Coordinates of C-alpha atoms in Angstrom, one line a residue:
Chain A
X1 CA 19.1 -8.2 4.6
X2 CA 22.5 -10.2 3.6
X3 CA 24.3 -6.7 4.3
X4 CA 22.2 -5.3 7.0
X5 CA 22.8 -8.2 9.6
X6 CA 26.5 -8.0 9.0
X7 CA 26.4 -4.4 9.2
X8 CA 24.7 -4.0 12.3
X9 CA 27.1 -6.8 13.7
X10 CA 30.6 -5.0 12.1
X11 CA 29.3 -1.6 13.4
X12 CA 28.5 -2.5 17.1
X13 CA 29.2 1.3 18.6
X14 CA 26.9 2.9 15.8
X15 CA 24.1 -0.3 16.3
X16 CA 24.8 0.1 19.9
X17 CA 23.9 4.2 19.6
X18 CA 21.0 4.0 17.7
X19 CA 19.3 1.2 19.9
X20 CA 19.9 3.0 22.8
X21 CA 18.2 6.0 21.6
X22 CA 15.3 3.5 20.0
X23 CA 14.9 1.8 23.4
X24 CA 14.7 5.2 25.5
X25 CA 12.1 6.4 23.0
X26 CA 10.5 3.6 23.2
X27 CA 10.5 3.3 26.8
X28 CA 9.3 7.4 26.6
X29 CA 6.2 6.5 24.8
X30 CA 5.4 2.9 27.2
X31 CA 5.9 5.1 30.5
X32 CA 3.8 8.1 29.1
X33 CA 1.0 5.8 28.0
X34 CA 1.2 3.5 30.9
X35 CA 1.3 7.0 33.0
X36 CA -1.8 8.5 31.0
X37 CA -3.4 4.7 31.1
X38 CA -3.2 5.2 34.6
X39 CA -4.7 8.4 34.8
X40 CA -7.9 7.5 32.6
X41 CA -8.4 4.8 34.8
X42 CA -7.8 6.7 38.2
X43 CA -10.4 8.6 37.1
X44 CA -13.2 6.1 35.8
X45 CA -11.6 3.1 36.9
X46 CA -15.4 2.0 37.3
X47 CA -16.5 2.7 34.5
X48 CA -13.8 1.6 32.7
X49 CA -14.4 -2.1 35.0
X50 CA -18.4 -2.3 34.1
X51 CA -19.9 -4.6 32.8
X52 CA -22.5 -2.5 31.2
X53 CA -23.1 -1.5 27.5
X54 CA -24.6 2.1 28.4
X55 CA -25.9 4.2 31.0
X56 CA -29.1 6.4 30.7
X57 CA -29.3 9.7 32.5
X58 CA -31.9 12.7 33.1
X59 CA -31.7 14.5 29.9
X60 CA -29.1 17.8 29.6
X61 CA -27.7 16.4 32.1
X62 CA -24.5 16.3 30.6
X63 CA -23.7 12.5 31.4
X64 CA -23.2 13.9 34.5
X65 CA -23.7 11.3 37.3
X66 CA -24.1 13.9 40.1
X67 CA -26.5 16.2 38.4
X68 CA -28.8 13.0 36.7
X69 CA -31.7 12.1 38.9
X70 CA -34.8 9.6 37.8
X71 CA -37.0 8.0 39.4
X72 CA -36.6 4.3 39.9
X73 CA -39.4 2.7 37.4
X74 CA -36.8 3.9 34.6
X75 CA -35.4 0.6 35.6
X76 CA -38.4 -1.2 34.4
X77 CA -38.6 1.1 31.5
X78 CA -35.4 0.6 29.9
X79 CA -35.4 -3.3 30.7
X80 CA -38.6 -3.1 28.4
X81 CA -37.0 -1.7 25.5
X82 CA -36.1 -4.1 22.7
X83 CA -32.3 -5.4 22.4
X84 CA -31.9 -4.6 25.9
X85 CA -31.4 -7.5 28.4
X86 CA -30.6 -6.3 31.4
X87 CA -31.0 -2.7 33.4
X88 CA -30.2 -1.9 36.9
X89 CA -29.9 1.5 38.8
X90 CA -26.9 3.7 39.9
X91 CA -26.8 6.3 42.3
X92 CA -24.0 8.6 42.9
X93 CA -22.8 10.7 45.4
X94 CA -19.2 12.4 46.6
X95 CA -18.7 11.9 50.2
X96 CA -16.1 12.6 53.2
X97 CA -15.5 9.9 55.6
X98 CA -14.1 10.0 58.9
X99 CA -12.7 7.3 61.0
X100 CA -13.9 5.9 64.1
X101 CA -10.9 7.6 65.9
X102 CA -11.7 11.0 63.9
X103 CA -8.4 11.4 63.1
X104 CA -8.0 10.4 59.2
X105 CA -10.8 12.1 56.7
X106 CA -10.9 10.5 53.1
X107 CA -12.9 11.7 50.0
X108 CA -14.6 9.4 48.3
X109 CA -17.5 8.2 45.9
X110 CA -20.4 6.6 46.9
X111 CA -22.3 4.6 44.4
X112 CA -25.2 2.9 45.4
X113 CA -25.7 0.2 43.4
X114 CA -28.2 -3.7 43.9
X115 CA -25.7 -6.5 44.7
X116 CA -27.2 -9.0 42.9
X117 CA -26.4 -6.8 39.1
X118 CA -24.0 -7.1 36.7
X119 CA -22.6 -3.7 39.0
X120 CA -21.5 -5.7 42.0
X121 CA -18.1 -5.5 42.4
X122 CA -15.3 -8.2 43.0
X123 CA -14.8 -8.7 46.6
X124 CA -11.1 -9.2 46.8
X125 CA -11.2 -9.5 50.8
X126 CA -14.2 -9.6 53.0
X127 CA -17.7 -9.9 52.0
X128 CA -20.6 -8.6 49.8
X129 CA -22.7 -6.4 51.4
X130 CA -25.7 -8.6 49.6
X131 CA -26.8 -10.3 52.9
X132 CA -25.6 -8.5 55.3
X133 CA -27.7 -5.7 58.1
X134 CA -28.0 -2.1 56.7
X135 CA -25.0 -0.2 57.0
X136 CA -22.6 -2.3 55.2
X137 CA -20.3 -1.4 52.4
X138 CA -17.8 -2.5 50.1
X139 CA -15.0 0.3 49.4
X140 CA -12.0 0.4 47.1
X141 CA -8.5 -0.9 48.3
X142 CA -7.2 2.5 48.4
X143 CA -9.1 2.8 51.8
X144 CA -7.0 0.2 53.3
X145 CA -3.9 2.4 52.7
X146 CA -5.9 5.2 54.7
X147 CA -5.8 2.8 57.6
X148 CA -9.3 1.1 57.0
X149 CA -10.0 -2.4 57.3
X150 CA -12.5 -5.0 57.2
X151 CA -15.1 -4.6 60.3
X152 CA -13.7 -0.7 60.4
X153 CA -16.9 1.6 61.1
X154 CA -16.6 5.3 59.3
X155 CA -18.7 8.1 59.5
X156 CA -20.0 10.3 56.7
X157 CA -19.4 13.8 57.3
X158 CA -21.4 16.3 57.7
X159 CA -24.4 14.2 58.3
X160 CA -22.6 12.0 60.5
X161 CA -24.8 8.5 59.1
X162 CA -22.3 5.3 60.4
X163 CA -21.3 2.1 58.0
X164 CA -19.2 -0.7 58.2
X165 CA -16.6 -2.1 56.1
X166 CA -17.7 -5.9 55.4
X167 CA -15.4 -6.0 52.0
X168 CA -12.8 -4.8 49.6
X169 CA -12.5 -4.5 46.3
X170 CA -10.0 -3.7 43.8
X171 CA -9.4 -0.7 41.0
X172 CA -13.0 1.0 41.6
X173 CA -12.6 4.7 41.5
X174 CA -14.4 7.5 40.0
X175 CA -13.7 11.1 39.8
X176 CA -9.9 9.5 40.7
X177 CA -11.7 9.0 44.5
X178 CA -11.9 5.7 45.8
X179 CA -15.6 4.2 45.6
X180 CA -17.6 2.7 48.6
X181 CA -20.3 0.3 47.3
X182 CA -24.2 0.8 49.5
X183 CA -27.7 -0.5 48.8
X184 CA -29.8 1.9 46.5
X185 CA -32.1 2.5 49.9
X186 CA -28.6 3.4 52.0
X187 CA -27.4 5.8 49.0
X188 CA -30.6 7.5 49.0
X189 CA -30.9 7.9 52.8
X190 CA -27.7 9.9 52.2
X191 CA -27.9 11.7 49.3
X192 CA -31.7 13.0 49.8
X193 CA -32.7 14.7 53.5
X194 CA -36.6 15.0 51.9
X195 CA -38.4 14.6 49.3
X196 CA -38.1 18.0 47.9
X197 CA -34.6 17.4 47.3
X198 CA -35.3 14.6 44.6
X199 CA -37.9 16.9 42.5
X200 CA -40.4 15.7 44.0
X201 CA -39.4 11.7 42.9
X202 CA -39.9 9.3 45.6
X203 CA -37.7 6.6 44.1
X204 CA -34.8 8.2 43.1
X205 CA -31.5 7.0 41.5
X206 CA -28.8 8.8 39.2
X207 CA -29.1 6.5 36.4
X208 CA -29.4 3.3 35.2
X209 CA -27.1 1.3 33.1
X210 CA -27.9 -1.1 30.9
X211 CA -26.8 -4.3 29.0
X212 CA -27.7 -4.9 25.3
X213 CA -27.3 -5.7 21.8
X214 CA -26.0 -3.0 19.5
X215 CA -28.8 -1.5 18.7
X216 CA -30.1 -1.1 22.2
X217 CA -28.6 2.8 22.7
X218 CA -30.5 4.2 19.4
X219 CA -33.6 1.7 21.0
X220 CA -33.8 3.2 24.7
X221 CA -33.3 6.9 22.6
X222 CA -36.0 6.5 20.5
X223 CA -38.9 5.3 23.0
X224 CA -38.0 6.9 26.0
X225 CA -38.5 10.7 26.9
X226 CA -36.5 13.2 28.6
X227 CA -33.0 10.7 29.0
X228 CA -30.2 10.7 27.5
X229 CA -28.1 7.7 26.7
X230 CA -24.3 7.4 26.0
X231 CA -22.4 4.0 25.7
X232 CA -20.0 3.4 28.4
X233 CA -16.8 5.5 26.6
X234 CA -19.0 8.5 26.3
X235 CA -19.7 8.7 29.8
X236 CA -16.3 7.9 30.3
X237 CA -15.2 10.8 28.3
X238 CA -17.6 12.9 29.9
X239 CA -15.9 12.7 33.3
X240 CA -14.7 16.0 34.7
X241 CA -11.2 16.6 33.5
X242 CA -11.0 13.2 31.5
X243 CA -10.6 14.7 28.3
X244 CA -8.1 17.5 29.2
X245 CA -6.2 14.9 31.0
X246 CA -5.9 12.9 28.4
X247 CA -5.4 15.7 25.3
X248 CA -2.1 16.7 27.5
X249 CA -0.7 13.1 27.3
X250 CA -1.9 12.8 23.9
X251 CA -0.5 15.6 22.9
X252 CA 2.8 14.8 24.5
X253 CA 2.8 11.5 23.5
X254 CA 2.2 12.9 19.4
X255 CA 5.0 14.8 19.7
X256 CA 7.2 12.0 21.0
X257 CA 6.3 9.8 17.8
X258 CA 7.2 12.5 16.0
X259 CA 10.4 13.5 17.2
X260 CA 11.1 9.8 17.4
X261 CA 10.9 9.3 13.5
X262 CA 12.3 12.5 12.9
X263 CA 15.7 11.0 15.0
X264 CA 15.3 7.6 13.0
X265 CA 14.5 8.7 9.5
X266 CA 17.8 11.8 10.1
X267 CA 20.3 9.1 11.6
X268 CA 19.5 6.4 8.7
X269 CA 19.4 9.1 6.4
X270 CA 22.9 10.3 7.7
X271 CA 24.0 6.9 7.4
X272 CA 23.1 6.5 4.0
X273 CA 25.0 9.5 2.8
X274 CA 27.3 8.4 4.3
X275 CA 27.6 4.9 2.2
X276 CA 27.0 6.5 -1.0
X277 CA 30.3 5.5 -2.2
X278 CA 30.0 2.0 -1.0
X279 CA 26.3 2.0 -2.5
X280 CA 27.5 3.0 -5.7
X281 CA 30.1 0.3 -6.1
X282 CA 27.0 -2.4 -4.9
X283 CA 25.1 -0.8 -7.8
X284 CA 27.8 -1.0 -10.1
X285 CA 28.2 -4.8 -9.1
X286 CA 24.8 -5.6 -10.2
X287 CA 22.5 -4.8 -6.8
X288 CA 19.6 -2.6 -7.8
X289 CA 17.9 -0.2 -5.7
X290 CA 15.7 -2.5 -5.0
X291 CA 17.7 -4.8 -3.3
X292 CA 19.2 -2.0 -1.6
X293 CA 16.2 -0.1 -0.6
X294 CA 14.8 -3.6 1.0
X295 CA 18.0 -3.8 2.8
X296 CA 18.0 -0.4 4.9
X297 CA 14.1 -0.6 5.7
X298 CA 14.4 -3.8 6.6
X299 CA 17.4 -2.8 8.7
X300 CA 15.4 0.1 10.2
X301 CA 12.4 -2.2 11.2
X302 CA 14.9 -4.6 13.1
X303 CA 16.6 -2.2 14.7
X304 CA 13.2 -0.6 15.8
X305 CA 11.9 -4.1 16.8
X306 CA 14.6 -4.8 19.3
X307 CA 15.4 -0.8 21.0
X308 CA 11.1 -0.7 21.3
X309 CA 11.5 -4.1 22.7
X310 CA 14.2 -3.0 25.0
X311 CA 11.8 -0.2 26.1
X312 CA 9.1 -2.0 26.8
X313 CA 11.3 -4.5 28.9
X314 CA 12.8 -0.8 30.6
X315 CA 8.8 -0.3 31.0
X316 CA 8.0 -3.0 32.8
X317 CA 11.3 -2.8 34.8
X318 CA 9.7 0.7 35.4
X319 CA 6.3 0.3 36.2
X320 CA 7.2 -2.6 39.0
X321 CA 9.3 0.5 40.5
X322 CA 6.4 3.1 40.3
X323 CA 4.9 3.7 44.1
X324 CA 1.8 2.2 44.6
X325 CA -0.2 5.6 45.1
X326 CA 1.4 6.9 41.0
X327 CA -1.7 6.0 38.7
X328 CA 0.0 3.5 36.5
X329 CA -1.3 1.4 34.1
X330 CA 0.0 -0.1 31.2
X331 CA -1.1 -3.0 29.2
X332 CA 1.1 -5.3 26.6
X333 CA -1.8 -4.6 23.9
X334 CA -0.7 -0.8 24.2
X335 CA 3.2 -1.7 24.0
X336 CA 2.4 -4.0 21.6
X337 CA 0.2 -1.1 19.8
X338 CA 2.7 1.5 20.1
X339 CA 5.6 -0.7 19.6
X340 CA 4.0 -1.2 16.1
X341 CA 3.5 2.6 15.2
X342 CA 7.4 3.0 16.1
X343 CA 8.0 0.5 13.6
X344 CA 5.8 1.9 11.3
X345 CA 6.6 5.3 11.5
X346 CA 10.7 4.4 11.7
X347 CA 9.8 2.4 8.3
X348 CA 8.4 5.1 6.8
X349 CA 11.3 7.9 7.8
X350 CA 13.7 5.3 5.8
X351 CA 11.4 6.1 2.4
X352 CA 13.7 9.8 2.6
X353 CA 17.1 6.8 2.7
X354 CA 15.7 5.5 0.2
X355 CA 15.0 7.6 -2.0
X356 CA 18.7 8.5 -1.7
X357 CA 19.8 5.5 -2.6
X358 CA 17.2 5.7 -5.7
X359 CA 19.2 8.6 -6.7
X360 CA 23.0 7.0 -6.7
X361 CA 24.3 6.4 -9.4
X362 CA 26.4 3.1 -10.1
X363 CA 28.7 5.2 -12.2
X364 CA 30.8 6.5 -9.0
X365 CA 31.8 3.7 -8.5
X366 CA 34.3 4.0 -11.9
X367 CA 37.1 6.0 -11.1
X368 CA 37.6 9.7 -12.5
X369 CA 34.9 9.5 -15.2
X370 CA 36.1 12.5 -17.7
Chain B
X1 CA 33.1 -17.4 -33.6
X2 CA 31.7 -13.7 -32.3
X3 CA 33.6 -12.1 -29.6
X4 CA 32.6 -12.3 -26.1
X5 CA 32.6 -8.6 -25.7
X6 CA 32.2 -6.3 -28.7
X7 CA 32.7 -2.7 -29.0
X8 CA 31.2 -1.1 -32.2
X9 CA 31.8 2.7 -32.9
X10 CA 30.8 4.0 -29.6
X11 CA 31.2 7.3 -28.9
X12 CA 30.6 9.7 -26.1
X13 CA 29.6 13.2 -26.2
X14 CA 28.4 14.9 -23.4
X15 CA 26.7 18.6 -24.0
X16 CA 26.7 21.4 -21.7
X17 CA 25.5 24.6 -23.2
X18 CA 27.5 25.5 -26.5
X19 CA 30.0 23.3 -25.3
X20 CA 30.4 20.4 -26.7
X21 CA 32.7 17.5 -25.2
X22 CA 33.8 14.2 -26.9
X23 CA 34.8 11.7 -24.2
X24 CA 34.8 9.1 -26.2
X25 CA 35.1 9.2 -30.4
X26 CA 33.8 5.8 -32.4
X27 CA 35.7 4.0 -30.8
X28 CA 35.6 0.2 -31.6
X29 CA 37.0 -2.7 -29.9
X30 CA 36.5 -6.5 -29.9
X31 CA 38.0 -9.3 -27.2
X32 CA 37.8 -12.8 -27.4
X33 CA 37.5 -15.5 -25.0
X34 CA 40.0 -16.0 -23.3
X35 CA 42.1 -12.6 -24.5
X36 CA 42.8 -9.9 -21.9
X37 CA 43.6 -6.7 -23.6
X38 CA 44.6 -3.0 -22.0
X39 CA 43.7 0.4 -22.7
X40 CA 46.3 2.8 -21.3
X41 CA 46.0 6.8 -21.5
X42 CA 46.8 9.7 -19.7
X43 CA 43.9 10.9 -17.2
X44 CA 40.9 12.7 -18.8
X45 CA 41.4 10.6 -22.2
X46 CA 38.3 9.0 -21.8
X47 CA 39.3 5.5 -20.9
X48 CA 37.2 5.6 -18.1
X49 CA 34.0 6.5 -19.9
X50 CA 34.9 3.9 -22.4
X51 CA 35.0 1.7 -19.4
X52 CA 32.0 2.3 -18.0
X53 CA 30.2 2.0 -21.6
X54 CA 31.5 -1.6 -21.9
X55 CA 30.5 -2.3 -18.1
X56 CA 26.9 -0.9 -18.6
X57 CA 27.1 1.7 -16.5
X58 CA 27.2 4.7 -19.0
X59 CA 25.0 4.4 -22.5
X60 CA 26.5 5.5 -25.3
X61 CA 25.5 8.7 -27.6
X62 CA 26.2 6.6 -30.6
X63 CA 27.3 3.0 -31.2
X64 CA 26.7 -0.4 -29.8
X65 CA 28.0 -2.4 -27.2
X66 CA 27.5 -6.5 -27.3
X67 CA 28.3 -8.9 -25.0
X68 CA 28.0 -12.5 -26.6
X69 CA 26.2 -11.2 -29.4
X70 CA 23.7 -9.7 -27.2
X71 CA 23.7 -6.2 -27.6
X72 CA 23.1 -3.9 -24.0
X73 CA 22.4 -0.7 -25.4
X74 CA 19.1 0.6 -25.6
X75 CA 17.9 -1.8 -22.2
X76 CA 16.4 -0.8 -19.1
X77 CA 18.4 0.2 -15.7
X78 CA 16.9 -3.0 -13.9
X79 CA 18.3 -5.3 -16.6
X80 CA 21.8 -3.4 -17.2
X81 CA 21.6 -4.3 -13.5
X82 CA 21.4 -7.7 -14.2
X83 CA 23.7 -7.2 -17.3
X84 CA 26.4 -6.2 -14.7
X85 CA 25.5 -8.9 -12.2
X86 CA 26.0 -11.9 -14.3
X87 CA 27.7 -10.9 -17.5
X88 CA 30.4 -8.5 -16.2
X89 CA 32.8 -8.9 -13.6
X90 CA 33.8 -5.3 -12.4
X91 CA 37.8 -5.3 -10.4
X92 CA 37.1 -1.1 -9.4
X93 CA 40.3 1.0 -8.5
X94 CA 41.3 0.4 -4.9
X95 CA 39.5 -2.8 -4.7
X96 CA 36.0 -0.9 -3.3
X97 CA 35.6 -3.9 -0.8
X98 CA 32.2 -3.7 1.2
X99 CA 33.9 -2.2 4.8
X100 CA 31.8 -4.6 7.0
X101 CA 31.8 -7.8 4.6
X102 CA 34.5 -10.4 5.7
X103 CA 36.1 -11.7 2.9
X104 CA 33.7 -15.4 1.9
X105 CA 31.0 -12.3 2.2
X106 CA 32.6 -10.3 0.0
X107 CA 32.0 -12.8 -2.4
X108 CA 29.0 -14.4 -1.3
X109 CA 27.4 -11.6 -1.2
X110 CA 27.1 -11.6 -5.2
X111 CA 25.7 -14.9 -4.7
X112 CA 22.9 -13.5 -2.6
X113 CA 22.0 -10.7 -5.4
X114 CA 21.9 -13.3 -7.9
X115 CA 19.7 -15.3 -6.0
X116 CA 22.4 -18.2 -6.3
X117 CA 22.5 -21.0 -4.1
X118 CA 23.4 -20.4 -0.9
X119 CA 25.5 -23.9 -0.6
X120 CA 26.6 -23.1 -4.2
X121 CA 27.9 -20.0 -4.0
X122 CA 30.0 -20.7 -0.9
X123 CA 31.2 -23.6 -2.0
X124 CA 32.3 -21.5 -4.8
X125 CA 33.4 -18.7 -2.9
X126 CA 36.1 -21.0 -1.4
X127 CA 37.5 -22.4 -3.9
X128 CA 38.3 -19.1 -5.7
X129 CA 40.3 -17.7 -2.6
X130 CA 41.8 -20.8 -2.2
X131 CA 43.1 -20.7 -6.1
X132 CA 44.1 -17.1 -5.4
X133 CA 45.7 -17.6 -2.4
X134 CA 43.8 -16.0 0.0
X135 CA 42.2 -19.0 1.5
X136 CA 43.3 -18.2 4.5
X137 CA 41.8 -14.5 4.9
X138 CA 38.0 -15.5 4.4
X139 CA 37.6 -14.0 8.1
X140 CA 39.2 -11.5 7.4
X141 CA 37.5 -7.9 7.2
X142 CA 39.2 -5.4 4.3
X143 CA 40.7 -3.4 7.3
X144 CA 42.5 -6.4 8.0
X145 CA 43.9 -7.3 5.0
X146 CA 47.0 -6.0 2.6
X147 CA 46.4 -4.5 -0.7
X148 CA 47.3 -6.8 -2.6
X149 CA 44.9 -9.5 -0.5
X150 CA 42.0 -7.0 -1.1
X151 CA 42.9 -7.1 -4.8
X152 CA 42.9 -10.8 -5.1
X153 CA 39.4 -10.5 -3.3
X154 CA 38.2 -8.0 -5.6
X155 CA 38.9 -10.1 -8.5
X156 CA 37.4 -13.5 -6.8
X157 CA 34.1 -11.2 -6.6
X158 CA 35.0 -10.4 -10.4
X159 CA 34.6 -14.2 -11.1
X160 CA 32.3 -15.6 -8.6
X161 CA 29.4 -15.1 -10.9
X162 CA 31.3 -16.7 -13.6
X163 CA 30.6 -13.2 -16.3
X164 CA 31.9 -13.2 -19.8
X165 CA 33.1 -10.4 -19.5
X166 CA 36.2 -8.8 -16.9
X167 CA 36.5 -5.3 -16.8
X168 CA 39.3 -3.7 -14.5
X169 CA 39.6 -0.4 -13.4
X170 CA 43.2 0.4 -12.7
X171 CA 44.0 -2.9 -10.9
X172 CA 47.5 -2.1 -9.5
X173 CA 46.6 1.6 -8.4
X174 CA 47.4 1.0 -4.8
X175 CA 50.3 -1.9 -5.2
X176 CA 54.0 -1.7 -5.4
X177 CA 55.4 -3.2 -8.9
X178 CA 55.8 -6.5 -7.4
X179 CA 52.5 -6.8 -5.9
X180 CA 50.9 -4.8 -8.8
X181 CA 52.5 -7.2 -11.3
X182 CA 51.2 -10.5 -9.5
X183 CA 47.9 -9.3 -9.9
X184 CA 47.9 -8.6 -13.6
X185 CA 49.2 -12.2 -13.5
X186 CA 46.7 -13.4 -12.2
X187 CA 44.2 -11.9 -13.8
X188 CA 45.8 -13.0 -17.2
X189 CA 45.6 -16.4 -16.3
X190 CA 42.0 -16.5 -15.1
X191 CA 40.7 -14.6 -18.4
X192 CA 42.8 -17.3 -20.1
X193 CA 41.8 -20.6 -18.4
X194 CA 38.2 -19.3 -17.8
X195 CA 37.4 -18.1 -21.7
X196 CA 36.7 -14.5 -20.5
X197 CA 36.7 -11.0 -22.0
X198 CA 39.3 -9.1 -20.3
X199 CA 39.6 -5.1 -20.5
X200 CA 41.9 -3.6 -18.3
X201 CA 42.2 0.4 -17.9
X202 CA 46.1 0.9 -16.7
X203 CA 48.0 3.9 -16.8
X204 CA 50.8 1.3 -15.8
X205 CA 52.9 0.6 -18.7
X206 CA 55.2 -1.8 -17.2
X207 CA 52.5 -4.2 -16.8
X208 CA 51.6 -4.2 -21.2
X209 CA 54.0 -7.0 -21.1
X210 CA 51.2 -9.4 -19.7
X211 CA 48.4 -8.6 -22.0
X212 CA 47.7 -10.1 -25.4
X213 CA 46.9 -6.8 -26.8
X214 CA 47.1 -2.8 -26.4
X215 CA 45.3 0.3 -26.7
X216 CA 45.7 3.7 -26.2
X217 CA 43.5 6.4 -26.2
X218 CA 44.1 10.1 -26.6
X219 CA 41.2 12.9 -26.5
X220 CA 38.7 10.1 -26.7
X221 CA 40.5 8.2 -29.9
X222 CA 41.1 4.9 -29.8
X223 CA 44.1 3.3 -31.3
X224 CA 45.6 -0.1 -31.2
X225 CA 49.5 0.0 -30.8

């Protein structure tokens, strides 16, 4: 690094330019992954945050909560399977709610849960509906942006059933819609007007969420008939729209990395070509290809590291300025992993320059060889 | 006593299709400690090829080059790089300094490449630069120095790893005769005082009174004057 550090310091304009390019690319990568994560979170935040290892669905319902109907007894059946430590019911329904004044209509996802189970949402304001009178619900913070607050009533259309908000929770979204948590019984009344609608099941639920060890999933699939079992991640990936949203973003990210690596590879290759004579002189003086190559790769890694750090800083600044209704979620883990990927990609690209260095003949240092 | 640099019956032949070029024919040259030898010849005479072979940059077609009695022919590239680093000091045409290194770093990079002790290298660099009258230029980049100063930095760089052999390729090429003369005088003194074997390739006949022996080369044939 003796040469690199001094070269970087001396060629300030060049260093600034390459740092700017790397920082902008890194910024774009971080921003895009933040938006991608935001979208993913927005779509399945509740599933992402759910403290469950997997879910049990009615067979052949494509892991869709809205299609699956199971009897309540299934909860005990699942709980009884070896490897399962706990199981709890979950009910799902997409609704439209209207405020008391009747001037605000919001689409939402109703999730019927047992408030004492591991599915109970974290209350950020107000209280849980566990000890509250019937008709009490906990809703996602997004509803407060539509003017709802603790104590407010709303109607679920078209039936007109009334509910009271007793508490708020945050980052609970399903299918991009804010979640309304209520007791399973309230959800059953909403979803099934008659026994016929639940396919003759007296005490219906949508699915069973369970906690357990690594073998629990296979054990459930083996011992219970008529169900599909999936990990939480599989359920998230099965969400309507999820995979197409993600594949779009992932394609863009892949191209970004490709472009970043090509830009950096070309940049450093041209710099190396430009230094051919100098590198020949250094080799004539006794520098080995190994030393010069390590020096170059070191420089590439150093510049990418600094550039990525600047990009991460910019991304965090941007994240702070992004309006709250734009889903954006950028974790330090993601920044770290993508930063490392950028560095690895840049280091791989610099191997082209290393090949070039290896081919330089120190003889060029001696004037006009006949 | 063995000669510090010994070139024995060295030839370099380039074969291209049916055309065979004899760049150097059966040249022999011995340089003892403290001697500065000049090789003069027109361009295309083979003097650079001979210098490249003496400097472990080019493998002779025939013959052998020995430094302090050790043959350097038939060795690997990395071995030759080590020989160039530790046993040979190059003073290249137009000094060929690294543009992004300050004068002191031009010398210290040699210690870095040789994995020498940093402090010792730094002390030796300062000492050498003082000795060559460029102590005050330690923090200057090549572009901020005169041609004569740059060439002195190049001489100091050639000396810093205490090599057996000093090879100078047209060291006066870009200097006026007064400055060129002072560079060669300095080279001659350093070779003598340091007990090095010095070889200078030049076309500048005005400097020949400063060297111990002069060889002429023409069409690859080396002849002592």
